[in-house]
Short mmCIF file of N, CA and C in Angstrom, two decimals:
data_model
loop_
_atom_site.label_atom_id
_atom_site.label_comp_id
_atom_site.label_asym_id
_atom_site.label_seq_id
_atom_site.Cartn_x
_atom_site.Cartn_y
_atom_site.Cartn_z
N MET X 5 -71.92 62.59 -25.14
CA MET X 5 -72.51 63.16 -26.33
C MET X 5 -71.56 64.29 -26.81
N LEU X 6 -71.14 64.30 -27.98
CA LEU X 6 -70.28 65.34 -28.50
C LEU X 6 -71.06 66.56 -28.71
N ASN X 7 -70.45 67.74 -28.35
CA ASN X 7 -71.11 68.89 -28.74
C ASN X 7 -70.98 69.30 -30.21
N LYS X 8 -71.75 70.09 -30.76
CA LYS X 8 -71.81 70.32 -32.18
C LYS X 8 -70.53 70.99 -32.66
N LYS X 9 -69.98 71.88 -31.93
CA LYS X 9 -68.65 72.57 -32.31
C LYS X 9 -67.52 71.53 -32.42
N ILE X 10 -67.45 70.64 -31.47
CA ILE X 10 -66.37 69.56 -31.61
C ILE X 10 -66.59 68.69 -32.79
N LEU X 11 -67.83 68.29 -32.97
CA LEU X 11 -68.16 67.42 -34.10
C LEU X 11 -67.93 68.13 -35.45
N PHE X 12 -68.28 69.39 -35.52
CA PHE X 12 -68.05 70.12 -36.78
C PHE X 12 -66.58 70.22 -37.06
N ASN X 13 -65.79 70.61 -36.07
CA ASN X 13 -64.36 70.69 -36.17
C ASN X 13 -63.74 69.41 -36.59
N ALA X 14 -64.17 68.27 -35.99
CA ALA X 14 -63.64 67.02 -36.40
C ALA X 14 -63.91 66.67 -37.82
N LEU X 15 -65.15 66.90 -38.27
CA LEU X 15 -65.56 66.65 -39.58
C LEU X 15 -64.79 67.47 -40.62
N VAL X 16 -64.67 68.77 -40.40
CA VAL X 16 -63.96 69.63 -41.37
C VAL X 16 -62.47 69.39 -41.37
N SER X 17 -61.96 69.08 -40.24
CA SER X 17 -60.48 68.78 -40.15
C SER X 17 -60.18 67.47 -40.92
N SER X 18 -61.05 66.47 -40.67
CA SER X 18 -60.90 65.16 -41.41
C SER X 18 -61.04 65.32 -42.87
N LEU X 19 -61.97 66.10 -43.28
CA LEU X 19 -62.29 66.36 -44.70
C LEU X 19 -61.05 67.08 -45.36
N GLY X 20 -60.53 68.02 -44.70
CA GLY X 20 -59.38 68.79 -45.19
C GLY X 20 -58.19 67.87 -45.40
N ALA X 21 -57.90 66.98 -44.38
CA ALA X 21 -56.78 66.14 -44.50
C ALA X 21 -57.03 65.15 -45.60
N PHE X 22 -58.21 64.62 -45.75
CA PHE X 22 -58.57 63.73 -46.82
C PHE X 22 -58.33 64.38 -48.15
N LEU X 23 -58.72 65.55 -48.37
CA LEU X 23 -58.71 66.19 -49.67
C LEU X 23 -57.14 66.45 -50.06
N CYS X 24 -56.40 66.96 -49.13
CA CYS X 24 -54.99 67.25 -49.41
C CYS X 24 -54.21 66.06 -49.65
N ILE X 25 -54.34 65.06 -48.81
CA ILE X 25 -53.56 63.84 -48.99
C ILE X 25 -53.92 63.10 -50.22
N THR X 26 -55.23 63.10 -50.49
CA THR X 26 -55.76 62.44 -51.74
C THR X 26 -55.16 63.07 -52.93
N PHE X 27 -55.02 64.46 -52.93
CA PHE X 27 -54.42 65.10 -54.11
C PHE X 27 -52.96 64.71 -54.21
N LEU X 28 -52.20 64.66 -53.12
CA LEU X 28 -50.83 64.26 -53.20
C LEU X 28 -50.69 62.75 -53.66
N ALA X 29 -51.58 61.96 -53.22
CA ALA X 29 -51.63 60.56 -53.61
C ALA X 29 -51.93 60.43 -55.12
N PHE X 30 -52.86 61.33 -55.57
CA PHE X 30 -53.17 61.40 -56.99
C PHE X 30 -51.96 61.72 -57.89
N LEU X 31 -51.23 62.79 -57.45
CA LEU X 31 -49.96 63.17 -58.15
C LEU X 31 -49.00 62.07 -58.09
N ASN X 32 -48.96 61.35 -57.01
CA ASN X 32 -48.05 60.14 -56.87
C ASN X 32 -48.42 59.09 -57.88
N GLY X 33 -49.69 58.89 -58.09
CA GLY X 33 -50.08 57.85 -58.98
C GLY X 33 -49.97 58.16 -60.49
N ILE X 34 -49.89 59.49 -60.79
CA ILE X 34 -49.80 59.90 -62.23
C ILE X 34 -48.48 59.39 -62.80
N ASP X 35 -47.37 59.63 -62.03
CA ASP X 35 -46.06 59.26 -62.50
C ASP X 35 -45.38 58.53 -61.36
N GLU X 36 -45.41 57.20 -61.43
CA GLU X 36 -44.80 56.43 -60.32
C GLU X 36 -43.35 56.55 -60.20
N SER X 37 -42.67 57.20 -61.15
CA SER X 37 -41.19 57.36 -60.95
C SER X 37 -40.91 58.60 -60.05
N THR X 38 -41.92 59.40 -59.80
CA THR X 38 -41.75 60.57 -58.91
C THR X 38 -42.54 60.41 -57.64
N LEU X 39 -41.86 60.42 -56.52
CA LEU X 39 -42.53 60.32 -55.21
C LEU X 39 -43.12 61.62 -54.85
N TRP X 40 -44.43 61.67 -54.55
CA TRP X 40 -45.06 62.95 -54.05
C TRP X 40 -45.60 62.80 -52.67
N LEU X 41 -45.73 61.56 -52.11
CA LEU X 41 -46.37 61.38 -50.89
C LEU X 41 -45.45 60.62 -49.94
N ILE X 42 -45.14 61.24 -48.83
CA ILE X 42 -44.29 60.59 -47.80
C ILE X 42 -45.01 60.61 -46.46
N PRO X 43 -44.83 59.58 -45.61
CA PRO X 43 -45.60 59.54 -44.35
C PRO X 43 -45.57 60.81 -43.48
N PRO X 44 -44.45 61.52 -43.42
CA PRO X 44 -44.48 62.71 -42.55
C PRO X 44 -45.59 63.75 -42.99
N PHE X 45 -45.98 63.69 -44.23
CA PHE X 45 -47.07 64.66 -44.65
C PHE X 45 -48.35 64.36 -43.98
N GLY X 46 -48.61 63.07 -43.69
CA GLY X 46 -49.85 62.73 -42.95
C GLY X 46 -49.81 63.36 -41.57
N ALA X 47 -48.70 63.35 -40.90
CA ALA X 47 -48.54 63.96 -39.59
C ALA X 47 -48.69 65.44 -39.68
N SER X 48 -48.17 66.00 -40.74
CA SER X 48 -48.34 67.50 -40.94
C SER X 48 -49.79 67.84 -41.05
N MET X 49 -50.53 67.05 -41.76
CA MET X 49 -52.00 67.26 -41.91
C MET X 49 -52.70 67.26 -40.56
N VAL X 50 -52.29 66.39 -39.66
CA VAL X 50 -52.86 66.38 -38.34
C VAL X 50 -52.69 67.76 -37.69
N LEU X 51 -51.54 68.28 -37.78
CA LEU X 51 -51.20 69.60 -37.20
C LEU X 51 -52.05 70.71 -37.86
N VAL X 52 -51.98 70.84 -39.21
CA VAL X 52 -52.62 71.95 -39.85
C VAL X 52 -54.11 71.84 -39.84
N MET X 53 -54.69 70.65 -39.71
CA MET X 53 -56.13 70.54 -39.65
C MET X 53 -56.68 70.53 -38.21
N SER X 54 -55.88 69.98 -37.19
CA SER X 54 -56.51 69.85 -35.92
C SER X 54 -55.89 70.79 -34.88
N ALA X 55 -54.74 71.32 -35.20
CA ALA X 55 -54.01 72.21 -34.27
C ALA X 55 -53.43 73.39 -35.08
N HIS X 56 -54.23 73.93 -35.96
CA HIS X 56 -53.83 74.97 -36.88
C HIS X 56 -53.30 76.22 -36.25
N ASP X 57 -53.63 76.41 -34.96
CA ASP X 57 -53.11 77.61 -34.24
C ASP X 57 -51.85 77.37 -33.51
N SER X 58 -51.37 76.17 -33.55
CA SER X 58 -50.06 75.84 -32.94
C SER X 58 -48.89 76.46 -33.70
N PRO X 59 -47.85 76.91 -32.94
CA PRO X 59 -46.68 77.41 -33.68
C PRO X 59 -46.09 76.36 -34.52
N LEU X 60 -46.21 75.10 -34.21
CA LEU X 60 -45.58 74.01 -34.97
C LEU X 60 -46.30 73.76 -36.26
N ALA X 61 -47.51 74.29 -36.49
CA ALA X 61 -48.35 74.11 -37.62
C ALA X 61 -48.28 75.30 -38.60
N GLN X 62 -47.48 76.29 -38.25
CA GLN X 62 -47.45 77.50 -39.16
C GLN X 62 -46.73 77.26 -40.43
N PRO X 63 -47.02 77.97 -41.50
CA PRO X 63 -46.44 77.74 -42.79
C PRO X 63 -44.87 77.69 -42.72
N LYS X 64 -44.30 78.70 -42.12
CA LYS X 64 -42.85 78.73 -41.94
C LYS X 64 -42.30 77.48 -41.40
N ASN X 65 -42.92 76.97 -40.37
CA ASN X 65 -42.42 75.72 -39.74
C ASN X 65 -42.62 74.45 -40.60
N ILE X 66 -43.74 74.46 -41.35
CA ILE X 66 -43.93 73.35 -42.22
C ILE X 66 -42.91 73.34 -43.37
N PHE X 67 -42.80 74.48 -44.02
CA PHE X 67 -41.88 74.50 -45.21
C PHE X 67 -40.35 74.28 -44.73
N PHE X 68 -39.91 75.08 -43.82
CA PHE X 68 -38.49 74.99 -43.45
C PHE X 68 -38.24 73.78 -42.58
N GLY X 69 -39.22 73.37 -41.78
CA GLY X 69 -38.99 72.16 -40.99
C GLY X 69 -38.80 70.94 -41.89
N HIS X 70 -39.63 70.80 -42.85
CA HIS X 70 -39.56 69.65 -43.78
C HIS X 70 -38.28 69.72 -44.64
N THR X 71 -38.06 71.00 -45.22
CA THR X 71 -36.99 71.06 -46.17
C THR X 71 -35.64 70.99 -45.51
N LEU X 72 -35.42 71.63 -44.38
CA LEU X 72 -34.08 71.51 -43.67
C LEU X 72 -33.85 70.18 -43.10
N SER X 73 -34.88 69.48 -42.65
CA SER X 73 -34.67 68.13 -42.13
C SER X 73 -34.35 67.18 -43.27
N ALA X 74 -35.00 67.36 -44.42
CA ALA X 74 -34.64 66.52 -45.57
C ALA X 74 -33.20 66.77 -46.03
N LEU X 75 -32.83 68.08 -45.98
CA LEU X 75 -31.42 68.42 -46.36
C LEU X 75 -30.45 67.74 -45.40
N SER X 76 -30.82 67.71 -44.13
CA SER X 76 -29.92 67.08 -43.13
C SER X 76 -29.75 65.65 -43.46
N GLY X 77 -30.84 64.95 -43.70
CA GLY X 77 -30.77 63.52 -44.00
C GLY X 77 -29.97 63.20 -45.29
N VAL X 78 -30.17 63.99 -46.33
CA VAL X 78 -29.57 63.76 -47.57
C VAL X 78 -28.00 64.05 -47.40
N ALA X 79 -27.73 65.15 -46.76
CA ALA X 79 -26.30 65.55 -46.60
C ALA X 79 -25.55 64.49 -45.74
N VAL X 80 -26.16 64.06 -44.68
CA VAL X 80 -25.48 63.00 -43.83
C VAL X 80 -25.31 61.78 -44.71
N ASN X 81 -26.30 61.32 -45.42
CA ASN X 81 -26.24 60.12 -46.25
C ASN X 81 -25.16 60.30 -47.29
N THR X 82 -25.14 61.48 -47.94
CA THR X 82 -24.11 61.72 -49.02
C THR X 82 -22.71 61.65 -48.51
N PHE X 83 -22.39 62.20 -47.33
CA PHE X 83 -21.06 62.27 -46.79
C PHE X 83 -20.69 61.12 -45.88
N MET X 84 -21.70 60.48 -45.25
CA MET X 84 -21.37 59.42 -44.32
C MET X 84 -21.96 58.03 -44.52
N GLY X 85 -22.86 57.96 -45.57
CA GLY X 85 -23.53 56.72 -45.86
C GLY X 85 -24.73 56.38 -45.03
N SER X 86 -25.17 55.16 -45.18
CA SER X 86 -26.37 54.83 -44.51
C SER X 86 -26.13 53.63 -43.58
N ASN X 87 -26.32 53.91 -42.24
CA ASN X 87 -26.25 52.83 -41.22
C ASN X 87 -26.91 53.41 -39.94
N PHE X 88 -26.98 52.58 -38.89
CA PHE X 88 -27.69 52.93 -37.74
C PHE X 88 -27.20 54.28 -37.09
N LEU X 89 -25.90 54.51 -37.18
CA LEU X 89 -25.30 55.65 -36.58
C LEU X 89 -25.64 56.93 -37.44
N THR X 90 -25.61 56.85 -38.72
CA THR X 90 -25.92 57.98 -39.55
C THR X 90 -27.38 58.44 -39.49
N ILE X 91 -28.30 57.46 -39.21
CA ILE X 91 -29.70 57.81 -39.07
C ILE X 91 -29.82 58.67 -37.82
N GLY X 92 -29.17 58.29 -36.71
CA GLY X 92 -29.24 59.12 -35.51
C GLY X 92 -28.57 60.43 -35.68
N ILE X 93 -27.46 60.48 -36.40
CA ILE X 93 -26.82 61.81 -36.71
C ILE X 93 -27.72 62.71 -37.51
N ALA X 94 -28.38 62.13 -38.46
CA ALA X 94 -29.21 62.94 -39.41
C ALA X 94 -30.38 63.49 -38.59
N ILE X 95 -31.05 62.72 -37.70
CA ILE X 95 -32.13 63.20 -36.90
C ILE X 95 -31.64 64.32 -35.93
N GLY X 96 -30.47 64.08 -35.26
CA GLY X 96 -29.97 65.07 -34.38
C GLY X 96 -29.66 66.36 -35.04
N LEU X 97 -29.09 66.25 -36.23
CA LEU X 97 -28.74 67.48 -37.03
C LEU X 97 -30.01 68.20 -37.40
N ALA X 98 -31.04 67.43 -37.84
CA ALA X 98 -32.28 68.06 -38.26
C ALA X 98 -32.99 68.82 -37.09
N ILE X 99 -32.94 68.20 -35.91
CA ILE X 99 -33.50 68.84 -34.74
C ILE X 99 -32.75 70.12 -34.39
N PHE X 100 -31.40 69.97 -34.46
CA PHE X 100 -30.50 71.16 -34.13
C PHE X 100 -30.83 72.31 -35.02
N ILE X 101 -30.98 72.04 -36.33
CA ILE X 101 -31.16 73.11 -37.33
C ILE X 101 -32.62 73.70 -37.14
N MET X 102 -33.58 72.76 -36.90
CA MET X 102 -34.94 73.39 -36.74
C MET X 102 -34.99 74.25 -35.49
N ILE X 103 -34.34 73.84 -34.47
CA ILE X 103 -34.37 74.69 -33.26
C ILE X 103 -33.73 76.03 -33.47
N ILE X 104 -32.45 76.00 -34.02
CA ILE X 104 -31.77 77.31 -34.23
C ILE X 104 -32.40 78.17 -35.26
N THR X 105 -33.15 77.64 -36.18
CA THR X 105 -33.95 78.47 -37.22
C THR X 105 -35.30 78.77 -36.76
N LYS X 106 -35.76 78.29 -35.62
CA LYS X 106 -37.09 78.47 -35.08
C LYS X 106 -38.14 78.00 -36.10
N THR X 107 -37.89 76.78 -36.63
CA THR X 107 -38.77 76.22 -37.64
C THR X 107 -39.18 74.73 -37.17
N VAL X 108 -39.32 74.51 -35.88
CA VAL X 108 -39.61 73.12 -35.49
C VAL X 108 -40.92 72.71 -36.02
N HIS X 109 -40.95 71.55 -36.60
CA HIS X 109 -42.14 70.88 -37.15
C HIS X 109 -41.99 69.38 -36.89
N PRO X 110 -42.55 68.86 -35.82
CA PRO X 110 -42.22 67.47 -35.48
C PRO X 110 -42.43 66.43 -36.60
N PRO X 111 -43.43 66.53 -37.51
CA PRO X 111 -43.55 65.52 -38.53
C PRO X 111 -42.28 65.50 -39.42
N ALA X 112 -41.59 66.58 -39.52
CA ALA X 112 -40.40 66.68 -40.36
C ALA X 112 -39.29 65.72 -39.81
N GLY X 113 -39.35 65.29 -38.63
CA GLY X 113 -38.41 64.36 -38.05
C GLY X 113 -38.34 63.04 -38.81
N GLY X 114 -39.37 62.72 -39.58
CA GLY X 114 -39.35 61.50 -40.36
C GLY X 114 -38.46 61.63 -41.65
N ASN X 115 -38.30 62.81 -42.13
CA ASN X 115 -37.56 63.03 -43.33
C ASN X 115 -36.15 62.59 -43.39
N PRO X 116 -35.34 62.82 -42.29
CA PRO X 116 -33.96 62.30 -42.32
C PRO X 116 -33.89 60.77 -42.31
N ILE X 117 -34.87 60.17 -41.60
CA ILE X 117 -34.89 58.66 -41.61
C ILE X 117 -35.09 58.14 -43.01
N ILE X 118 -36.07 58.74 -43.74
CA ILE X 118 -36.33 58.33 -45.06
C ILE X 118 -35.13 58.59 -45.95
N ALA X 119 -34.51 59.77 -45.87
CA ALA X 119 -33.37 60.14 -46.68
C ALA X 119 -32.15 59.20 -46.46
N VAL X 120 -31.85 58.84 -45.23
CA VAL X 120 -30.74 57.99 -44.98
C VAL X 120 -31.03 56.52 -45.30
N MET X 121 -32.13 56.04 -44.81
CA MET X 121 -32.45 54.61 -45.02
C MET X 121 -32.64 54.29 -46.58
N ALA X 122 -33.19 55.23 -47.27
CA ALA X 122 -33.40 54.99 -48.68
C ALA X 122 -32.35 55.58 -49.62
N SER X 123 -31.25 56.12 -49.00
CA SER X 123 -30.20 56.67 -49.70
C SER X 123 -30.69 57.68 -50.81
N LYS X 124 -31.45 58.69 -50.35
CA LYS X 124 -32.04 59.63 -51.25
C LYS X 124 -31.02 60.65 -51.71
N SER X 125 -31.24 61.13 -53.00
CA SER X 125 -30.33 62.18 -53.49
C SER X 125 -30.92 63.58 -53.13
N PHE X 126 -30.23 64.55 -53.50
CA PHE X 126 -30.65 65.93 -53.29
C PHE X 126 -32.00 66.26 -53.89
N GLU X 127 -32.35 65.54 -54.96
CA GLU X 127 -33.63 65.74 -55.56
C GLU X 127 -34.80 65.55 -54.58
N PHE X 128 -34.65 64.67 -53.60
CA PHE X 128 -35.59 64.32 -52.58
C PHE X 128 -36.01 65.59 -51.80
N ILE X 129 -35.07 66.49 -51.67
CA ILE X 129 -35.30 67.78 -50.86
C ILE X 129 -36.33 68.57 -51.62
N PHE X 130 -36.29 68.57 -52.94
CA PHE X 130 -37.24 69.40 -53.75
C PHE X 130 -38.52 68.75 -54.02
N ILE X 131 -38.47 67.49 -54.54
CA ILE X 131 -39.72 66.65 -54.82
C ILE X 131 -39.43 65.29 -54.15
N PRO X 132 -40.09 64.96 -53.15
CA PRO X 132 -41.47 65.41 -52.71
C PRO X 132 -41.43 66.52 -51.61
N VAL X 133 -40.32 66.69 -50.90
CA VAL X 133 -40.36 67.43 -49.60
C VAL X 133 -40.75 68.85 -49.82
N ALA X 134 -39.95 69.69 -50.40
CA ALA X 134 -40.27 71.16 -50.43
C ALA X 134 -41.52 71.40 -51.23
N LEU X 135 -41.67 70.83 -52.40
CA LEU X 135 -42.84 71.03 -53.21
C LEU X 135 -44.17 70.49 -52.47
N GLY X 136 -44.03 69.30 -51.86
CA GLY X 136 -45.13 68.74 -51.17
C GLY X 136 -45.51 69.64 -49.93
N ALA X 137 -44.53 70.14 -49.22
CA ALA X 137 -44.81 71.04 -48.11
C ALA X 137 -45.51 72.33 -48.59
N LEU X 138 -45.09 72.82 -49.78
CA LEU X 138 -45.77 74.00 -50.34
C LEU X 138 -47.20 73.71 -50.66
N ILE X 139 -47.46 72.52 -51.20
CA ILE X 139 -48.85 72.16 -51.55
C ILE X 139 -49.67 72.07 -50.32
N ILE X 140 -49.14 71.56 -49.19
CA ILE X 140 -49.82 71.45 -47.90
C ILE X 140 -50.13 72.83 -47.45
N ILE X 141 -49.15 73.75 -47.50
CA ILE X 141 -49.31 75.05 -47.01
C ILE X 141 -50.38 75.80 -47.84
N ILE X 142 -50.28 75.80 -49.14
CA ILE X 142 -51.28 76.47 -49.92
C ILE X 142 -52.69 75.91 -49.73
N PHE X 143 -52.72 74.57 -49.71
CA PHE X 143 -54.09 73.99 -49.42
C PHE X 143 -54.64 74.44 -48.13
N SER X 144 -53.74 74.41 -47.04
CA SER X 144 -54.17 74.78 -45.66
C SER X 144 -54.63 76.24 -45.61
N LEU X 145 -53.91 77.10 -46.27
CA LEU X 145 -54.26 78.46 -46.31
C LEU X 145 -55.69 78.70 -46.90
N ILE X 146 -55.91 78.04 -48.03
CA ILE X 146 -57.16 78.15 -48.75
C ILE X 146 -58.31 77.46 -47.94
N TYR X 147 -58.07 76.26 -47.53
CA TYR X 147 -59.08 75.48 -46.83
C TYR X 147 -59.45 76.13 -45.48
N ASN X 148 -58.50 76.41 -44.65
CA ASN X 148 -58.75 77.08 -43.35
C ASN X 148 -59.53 78.38 -43.50
N LYS X 149 -59.18 79.16 -44.49
CA LYS X 149 -59.84 80.39 -44.76
C LYS X 149 -61.28 80.11 -45.16
N SER X 150 -61.46 79.12 -46.01
CA SER X 150 -62.85 78.89 -46.47
C SER X 150 -63.78 78.41 -45.34
N ILE X 151 -63.24 77.83 -44.30
CA ILE X 151 -64.03 77.42 -43.19
C ILE X 151 -63.96 78.40 -42.00
N LYS X 152 -63.40 79.64 -42.32
CA LYS X 152 -63.34 80.76 -41.47
C LYS X 152 -62.48 80.52 -40.25
N ARG X 153 -61.38 79.74 -40.33
CA ARG X 153 -60.46 79.55 -39.30
C ARG X 153 -59.33 80.58 -39.51
N VAL X 154 -58.76 81.06 -38.45
CA VAL X 154 -57.60 81.99 -38.56
C VAL X 154 -56.35 81.15 -38.76
N TYR X 155 -55.76 81.22 -39.96
CA TYR X 155 -54.61 80.46 -40.28
C TYR X 155 -53.90 81.22 -41.41
N PRO X 156 -52.65 81.54 -41.28
CA PRO X 156 -51.80 81.24 -40.16
C PRO X 156 -52.14 82.05 -38.88
N SER X 157 -51.61 81.61 -37.79
CA SER X 157 -51.82 82.20 -36.54
C SER X 157 -51.45 83.67 -36.55
N LYS X 158 -52.18 84.61 -35.90
CA LYS X 158 -51.86 85.93 -35.83
C LYS X 158 -50.77 86.19 -34.77
N GLU X 159 -50.45 85.24 -33.97
CA GLU X 159 -49.34 85.39 -33.00
C GLU X 159 -48.01 85.48 -33.68
N LYS X 160 -47.12 86.24 -33.11
CA LYS X 160 -45.73 86.24 -33.64
C LYS X 160 -45.07 84.89 -33.43
N ILE X 161 -44.65 84.25 -34.43
CA ILE X 161 -44.10 82.95 -34.31
C ILE X 161 -42.58 83.04 -34.23
#
């Protein structure tokens, strides 16, 4: 039998993820020429809704992890093209940059793969990645506060 606190947390976390991703999907459907929803955002929602106190789920990590990893993928693709080797280089570069900037966000590891495999331009860094990450952060700040969760974490990240 689940205790009430776990059940409540599961329900409000699931609802939060549903609301935010549904909003991004709605934006994606308004103008099909602009991508707003990428798979790494689903993984980000898992962190901000179910592990909101993790250093990996903090706003700085979400924004810079996603943005810098997308930049890594686009830069590698721009200068080296798209092949099995450049996908690996882009991921390695993204991880290196996230570690040295202290902005590790595991879901962002998907961005370089998308950028290289789909030969994305620098626009990809801004929409959907940076703007989508900002939407997730703003939503998470409002939603977590509304359900009286401490987010972002009070610990020094």
